[in-house]
Tab-separated table of C-alpha atoms in Angstrom:
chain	number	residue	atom	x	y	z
A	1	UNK	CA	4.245	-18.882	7.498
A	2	UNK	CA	1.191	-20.657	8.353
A	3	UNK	CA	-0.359	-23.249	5.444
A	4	UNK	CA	-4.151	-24.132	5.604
A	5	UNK	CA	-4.190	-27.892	5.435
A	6	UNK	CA	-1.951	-29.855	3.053
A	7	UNK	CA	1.201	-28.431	2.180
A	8	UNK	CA	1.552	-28.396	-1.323
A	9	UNK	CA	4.373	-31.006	-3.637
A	10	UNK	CA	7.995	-29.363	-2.682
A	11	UNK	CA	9.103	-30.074	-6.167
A	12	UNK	CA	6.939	-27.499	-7.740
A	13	UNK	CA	8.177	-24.900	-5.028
A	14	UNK	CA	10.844	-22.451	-6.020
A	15	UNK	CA	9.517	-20.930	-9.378
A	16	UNK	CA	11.283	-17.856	-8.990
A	17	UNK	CA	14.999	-18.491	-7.395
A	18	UNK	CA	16.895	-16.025	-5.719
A	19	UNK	CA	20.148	-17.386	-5.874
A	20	UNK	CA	21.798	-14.306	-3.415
A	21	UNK	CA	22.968	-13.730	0.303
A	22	UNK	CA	21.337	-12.302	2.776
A	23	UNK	CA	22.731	-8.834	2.198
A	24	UNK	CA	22.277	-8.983	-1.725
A	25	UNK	CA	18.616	-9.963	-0.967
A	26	UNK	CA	18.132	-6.680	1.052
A	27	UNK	CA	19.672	-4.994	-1.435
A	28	UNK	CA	17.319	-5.670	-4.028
A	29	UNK	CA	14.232	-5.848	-1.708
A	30	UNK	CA	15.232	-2.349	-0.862
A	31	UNK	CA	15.933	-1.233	-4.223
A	32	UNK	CA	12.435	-2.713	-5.588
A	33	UNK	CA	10.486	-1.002	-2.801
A	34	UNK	CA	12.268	2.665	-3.136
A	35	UNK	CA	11.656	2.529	-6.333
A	36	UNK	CA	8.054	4.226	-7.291
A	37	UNK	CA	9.930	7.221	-6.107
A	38	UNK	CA	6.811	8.343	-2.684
A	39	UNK	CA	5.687	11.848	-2.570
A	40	UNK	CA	5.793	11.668	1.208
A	41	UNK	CA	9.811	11.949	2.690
A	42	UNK	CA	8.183	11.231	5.797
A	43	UNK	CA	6.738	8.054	4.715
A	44	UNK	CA	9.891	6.450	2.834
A	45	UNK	CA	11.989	7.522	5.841
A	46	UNK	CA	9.780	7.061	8.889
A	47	UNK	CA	8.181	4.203	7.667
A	48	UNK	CA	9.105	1.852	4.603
A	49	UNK	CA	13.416	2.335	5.851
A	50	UNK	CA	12.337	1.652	9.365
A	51	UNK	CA	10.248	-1.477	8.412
A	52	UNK	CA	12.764	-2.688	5.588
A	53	UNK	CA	14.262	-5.315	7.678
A	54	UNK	CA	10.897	-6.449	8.288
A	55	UNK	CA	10.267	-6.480	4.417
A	56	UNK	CA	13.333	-8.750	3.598
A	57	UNK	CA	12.314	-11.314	5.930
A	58	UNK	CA	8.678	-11.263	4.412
A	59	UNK	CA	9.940	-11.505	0.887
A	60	UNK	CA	12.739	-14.696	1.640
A	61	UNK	CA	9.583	-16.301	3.877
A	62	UNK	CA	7.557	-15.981	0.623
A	63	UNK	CA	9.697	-16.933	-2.360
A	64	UNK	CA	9.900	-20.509	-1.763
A	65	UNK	CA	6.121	-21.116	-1.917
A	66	UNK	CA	5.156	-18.998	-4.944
A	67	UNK	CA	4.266	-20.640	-8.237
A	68	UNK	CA	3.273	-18.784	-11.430
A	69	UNK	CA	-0.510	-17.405	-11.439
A	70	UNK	CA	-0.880	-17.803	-7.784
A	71	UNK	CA	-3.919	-15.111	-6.169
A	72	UNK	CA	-2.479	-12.973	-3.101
A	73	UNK	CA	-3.991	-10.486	-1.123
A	74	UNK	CA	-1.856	-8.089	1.175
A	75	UNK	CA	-4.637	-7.197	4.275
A	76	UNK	CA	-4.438	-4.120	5.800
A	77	UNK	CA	-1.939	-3.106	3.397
A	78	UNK	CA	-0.632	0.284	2.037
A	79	UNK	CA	1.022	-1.303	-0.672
A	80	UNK	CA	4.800	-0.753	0.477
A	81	UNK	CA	5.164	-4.606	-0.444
A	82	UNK	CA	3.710	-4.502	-4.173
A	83	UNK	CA	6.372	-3.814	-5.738
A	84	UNK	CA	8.932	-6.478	-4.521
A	85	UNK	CA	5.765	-9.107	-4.838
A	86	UNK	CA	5.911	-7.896	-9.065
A	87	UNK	CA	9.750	-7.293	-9.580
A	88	UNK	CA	11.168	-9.835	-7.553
A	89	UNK	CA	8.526	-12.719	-6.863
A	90	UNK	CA	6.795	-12.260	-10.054
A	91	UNK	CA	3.428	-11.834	-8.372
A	92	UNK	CA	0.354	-11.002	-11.223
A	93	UNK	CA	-2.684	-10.981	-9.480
A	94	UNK	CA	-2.252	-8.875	-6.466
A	95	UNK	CA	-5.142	-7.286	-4.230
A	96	UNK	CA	-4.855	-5.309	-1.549
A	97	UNK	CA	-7.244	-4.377	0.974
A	98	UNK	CA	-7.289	-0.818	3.210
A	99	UNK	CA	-10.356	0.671	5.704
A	100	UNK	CA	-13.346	2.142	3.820
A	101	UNK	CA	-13.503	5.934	3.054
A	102	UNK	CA	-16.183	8.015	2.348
A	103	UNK	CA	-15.060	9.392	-0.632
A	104	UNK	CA	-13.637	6.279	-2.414
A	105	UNK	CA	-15.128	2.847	-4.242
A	106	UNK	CA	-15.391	0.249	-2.382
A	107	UNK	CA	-13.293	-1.812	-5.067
A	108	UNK	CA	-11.639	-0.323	-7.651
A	109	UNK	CA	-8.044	-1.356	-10.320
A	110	UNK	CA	-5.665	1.405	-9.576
A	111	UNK	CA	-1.667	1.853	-9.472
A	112	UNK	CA	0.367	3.536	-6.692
A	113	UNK	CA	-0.802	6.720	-7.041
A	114	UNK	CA	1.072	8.508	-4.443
A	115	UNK	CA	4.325	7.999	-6.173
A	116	UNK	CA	5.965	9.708	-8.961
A	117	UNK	CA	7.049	6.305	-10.484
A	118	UNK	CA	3.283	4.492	-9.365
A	119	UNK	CA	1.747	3.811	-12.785
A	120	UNK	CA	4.174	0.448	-12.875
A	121	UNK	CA	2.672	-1.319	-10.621
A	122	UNK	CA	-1.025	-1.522	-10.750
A	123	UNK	CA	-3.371	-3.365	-8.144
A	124	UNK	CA	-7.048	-4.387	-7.308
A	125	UNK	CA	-7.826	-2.844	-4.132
A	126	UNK	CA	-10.982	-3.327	-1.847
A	127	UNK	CA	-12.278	-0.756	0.923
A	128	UNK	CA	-13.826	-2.701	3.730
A	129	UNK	CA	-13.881	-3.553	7.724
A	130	UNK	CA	-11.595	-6.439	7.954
A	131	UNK	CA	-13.057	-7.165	11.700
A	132	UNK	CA	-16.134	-7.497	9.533
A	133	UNK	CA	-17.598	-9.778	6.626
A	134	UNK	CA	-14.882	-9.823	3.919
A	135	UNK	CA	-16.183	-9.349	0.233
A	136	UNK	CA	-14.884	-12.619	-1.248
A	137	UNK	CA	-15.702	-16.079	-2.061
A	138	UNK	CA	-14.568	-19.267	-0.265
A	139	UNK	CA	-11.131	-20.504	-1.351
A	140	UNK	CA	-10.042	-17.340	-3.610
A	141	UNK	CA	-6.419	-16.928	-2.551
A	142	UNK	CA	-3.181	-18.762	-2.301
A	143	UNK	CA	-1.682	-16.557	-0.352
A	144	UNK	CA	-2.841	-14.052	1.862
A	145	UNK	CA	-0.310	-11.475	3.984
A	146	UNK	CA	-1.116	-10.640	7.284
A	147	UNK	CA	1.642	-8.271	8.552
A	148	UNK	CA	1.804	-6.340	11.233
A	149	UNK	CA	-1.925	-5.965	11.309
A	150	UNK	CA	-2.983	-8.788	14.066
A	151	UNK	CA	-2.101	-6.348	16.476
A	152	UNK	CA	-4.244	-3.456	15.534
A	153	UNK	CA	-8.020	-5.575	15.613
A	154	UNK	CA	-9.950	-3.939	18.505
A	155	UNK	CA	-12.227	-7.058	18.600
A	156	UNK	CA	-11.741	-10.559	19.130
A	157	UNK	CA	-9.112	-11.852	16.415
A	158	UNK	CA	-11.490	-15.220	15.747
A	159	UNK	CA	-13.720	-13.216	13.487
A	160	UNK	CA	-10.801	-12.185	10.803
A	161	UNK	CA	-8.856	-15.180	11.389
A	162	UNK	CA	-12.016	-17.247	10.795
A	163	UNK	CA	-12.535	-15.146	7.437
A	164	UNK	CA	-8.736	-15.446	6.244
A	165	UNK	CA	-9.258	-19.255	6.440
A	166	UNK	CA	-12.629	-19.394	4.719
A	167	UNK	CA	-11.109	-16.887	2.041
A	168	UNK	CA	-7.898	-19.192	1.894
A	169	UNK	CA	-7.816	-22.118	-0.734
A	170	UNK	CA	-6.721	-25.419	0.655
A	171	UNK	CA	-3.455	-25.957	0.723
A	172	UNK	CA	-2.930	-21.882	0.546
A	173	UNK	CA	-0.374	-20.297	2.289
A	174	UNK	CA	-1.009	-17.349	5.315
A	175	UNK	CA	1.841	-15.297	5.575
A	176	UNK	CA	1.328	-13.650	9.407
A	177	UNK	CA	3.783	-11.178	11.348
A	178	UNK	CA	3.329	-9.405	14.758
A	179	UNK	CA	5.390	-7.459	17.540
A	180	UNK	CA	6.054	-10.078	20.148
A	181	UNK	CA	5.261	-9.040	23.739
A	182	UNK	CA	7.787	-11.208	25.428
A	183	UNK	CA	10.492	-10.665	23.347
A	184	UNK	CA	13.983	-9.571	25.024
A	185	UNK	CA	13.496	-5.481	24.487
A	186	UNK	CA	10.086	-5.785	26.032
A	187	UNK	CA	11.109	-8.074	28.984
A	188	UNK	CA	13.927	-5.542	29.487
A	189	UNK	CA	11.258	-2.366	29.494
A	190	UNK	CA	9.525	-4.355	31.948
A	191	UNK	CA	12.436	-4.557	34.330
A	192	UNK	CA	13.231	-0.857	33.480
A	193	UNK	CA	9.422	0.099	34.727
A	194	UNK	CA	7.935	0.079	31.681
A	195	UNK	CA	5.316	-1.237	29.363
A	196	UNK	CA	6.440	-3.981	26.852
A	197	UNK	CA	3.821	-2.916	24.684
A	198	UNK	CA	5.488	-1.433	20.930
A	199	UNK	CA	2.839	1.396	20.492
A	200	UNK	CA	0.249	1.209	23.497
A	201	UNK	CA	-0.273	5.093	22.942
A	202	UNK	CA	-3.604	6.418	23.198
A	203	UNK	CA	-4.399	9.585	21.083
A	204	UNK	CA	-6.916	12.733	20.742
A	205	UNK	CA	-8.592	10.994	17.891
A	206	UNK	CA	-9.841	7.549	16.660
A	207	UNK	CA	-6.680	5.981	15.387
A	208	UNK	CA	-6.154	2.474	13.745
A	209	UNK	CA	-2.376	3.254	14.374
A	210	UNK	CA	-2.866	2.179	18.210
A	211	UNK	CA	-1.434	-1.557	19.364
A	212	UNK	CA	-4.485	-2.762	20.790
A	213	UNK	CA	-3.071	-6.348	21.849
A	214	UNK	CA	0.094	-7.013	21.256
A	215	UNK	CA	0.724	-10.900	21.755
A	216	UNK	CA	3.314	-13.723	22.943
A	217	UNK	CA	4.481	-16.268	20.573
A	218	UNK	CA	2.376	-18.799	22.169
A	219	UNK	CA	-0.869	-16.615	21.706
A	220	UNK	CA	-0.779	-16.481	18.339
A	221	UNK	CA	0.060	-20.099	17.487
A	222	UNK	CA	-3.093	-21.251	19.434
A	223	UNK	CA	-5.504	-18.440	17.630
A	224	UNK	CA	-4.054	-19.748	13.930
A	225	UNK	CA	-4.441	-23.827	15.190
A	226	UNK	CA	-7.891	-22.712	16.619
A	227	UNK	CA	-8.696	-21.102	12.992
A	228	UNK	CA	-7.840	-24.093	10.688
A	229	UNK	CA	-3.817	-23.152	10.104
A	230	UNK	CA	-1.206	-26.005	10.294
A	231	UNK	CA	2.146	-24.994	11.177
A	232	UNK	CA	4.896	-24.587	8.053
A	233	UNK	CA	7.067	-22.284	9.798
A	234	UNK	CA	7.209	-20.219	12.724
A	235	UNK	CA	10.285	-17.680	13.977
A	236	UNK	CA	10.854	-14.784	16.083
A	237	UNK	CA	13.205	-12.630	15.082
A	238	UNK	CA	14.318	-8.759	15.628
A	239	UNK	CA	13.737	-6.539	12.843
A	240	UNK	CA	14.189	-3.797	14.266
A	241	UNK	CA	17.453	-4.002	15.500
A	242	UNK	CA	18.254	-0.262	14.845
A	243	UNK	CA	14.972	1.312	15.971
A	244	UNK	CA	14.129	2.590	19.480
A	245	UNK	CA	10.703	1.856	20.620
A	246	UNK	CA	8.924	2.926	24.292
């Protein structure tokens, strides 16, 4: 978790306690985000089970710094995280933000509409290039979520890490994940002959789903220093222990 500036008083931290263990907290993480009940099989089992690990840790990074009323905004997002930011973190003002498409608004209030169980949890959403301009004012959010995204910018990173900081109030909070290129897997494909890269695929058609850069630890904490971002706390950690990848 990166924090833009001061860090706000400790004492008003911890609004919403979770008072559980690590397994108890992936219990109800996983509970919370299974439950708008997806349309898609394929995308609660090939995606939001494969990523819950991933989920947990965002959720315990996040509870200590939220505070009633705070403004977050989930980049890049499909909304797997909404739910858990309403039921467990007690998250009210929650926007997320997704590529533009032709036959869409370009902002819109809507719910999770591909669930059964979507109607729930309702969200602003905004359609735009986030390698571009972003559609807000200076200093709008406390919090803005940045996960798993970094990696997918086919440009240089300044120009959406410069606009996450000017969109970022001070004192806000950037919550920021990313596959880490030298981590212990990747070192080991290296050795084995092969790329440390996550998803390095390349594909028949345009794709955002392709890794363009995937960075080191030390990469990324020199791009966020270089865009304004002081330091709260910083981990690398395997999340996905039980997956395969390359």
């Amino acid at each position: 978790v990166w924090c833009k500036q001061q860090r706000p008083d400790p004492s008003r931290l911890t609004v919403f306690p979770l008072s559980m263990n690590a397994s108890q907290l992936r219990r109800v993480v996983e509970r919370s985000l299974l439950a708008p009940e997806y349309d898609s099989i394929s995308y609660v089992n090939d995606y939001l089970k494969v990523h819950m690990n991933r989920f947990v840790e965002t959720i315990g990074l996040l509870q200590p710094i939220m505070e009633p009323g705070m403004r977050i905004v989930d980049l890049g997002s499909y909304g797997s995280l909404l739910p858990a930011l309403r039921e467990i973190l007690g998250a009210t003002d929650v926007t997320l933000t997704e590529p533009s498409q032709e036959r869409k608004p370009a902002s819109e209030d809507t719910f999770l509409q591909n669930a059964r169980n979507g109607v729930p949890y309702p969200f602003h959403v905004d359609r735009f290039d986030i390698e571009g301009p972003f559609p807000y004012e200076n200093a709008r959010f406390d919090i803005v979520i940045f996960t798993e995204v970094l990696e997918h910018l086919s440009r240089d990173p300044l120009q959406t890490m410069s606009e996450i900081n000017r969109i970022t109030k001070p004192a806000g909070y950037l919550m920021l994940s990313t596959p880490n290129c030298a981590s212990a897997p990747s070192v080991l494909r290296i050795l084995r002959g092969g790329n440390p890269n996550i998803y390095p695929v390349y594909q028949r058609q345009p794709s955002t789903d392709r890794h363009n850069h995937e960075y080191v630890p030390w990469e990324v904490r020199e791009l966020l220093k270089l865009c304004g971002f002081t330091l709260n706390e910083f981990r690398t950690i395997d999340v996905y222990q039980d997956q395969q990848f390359g």
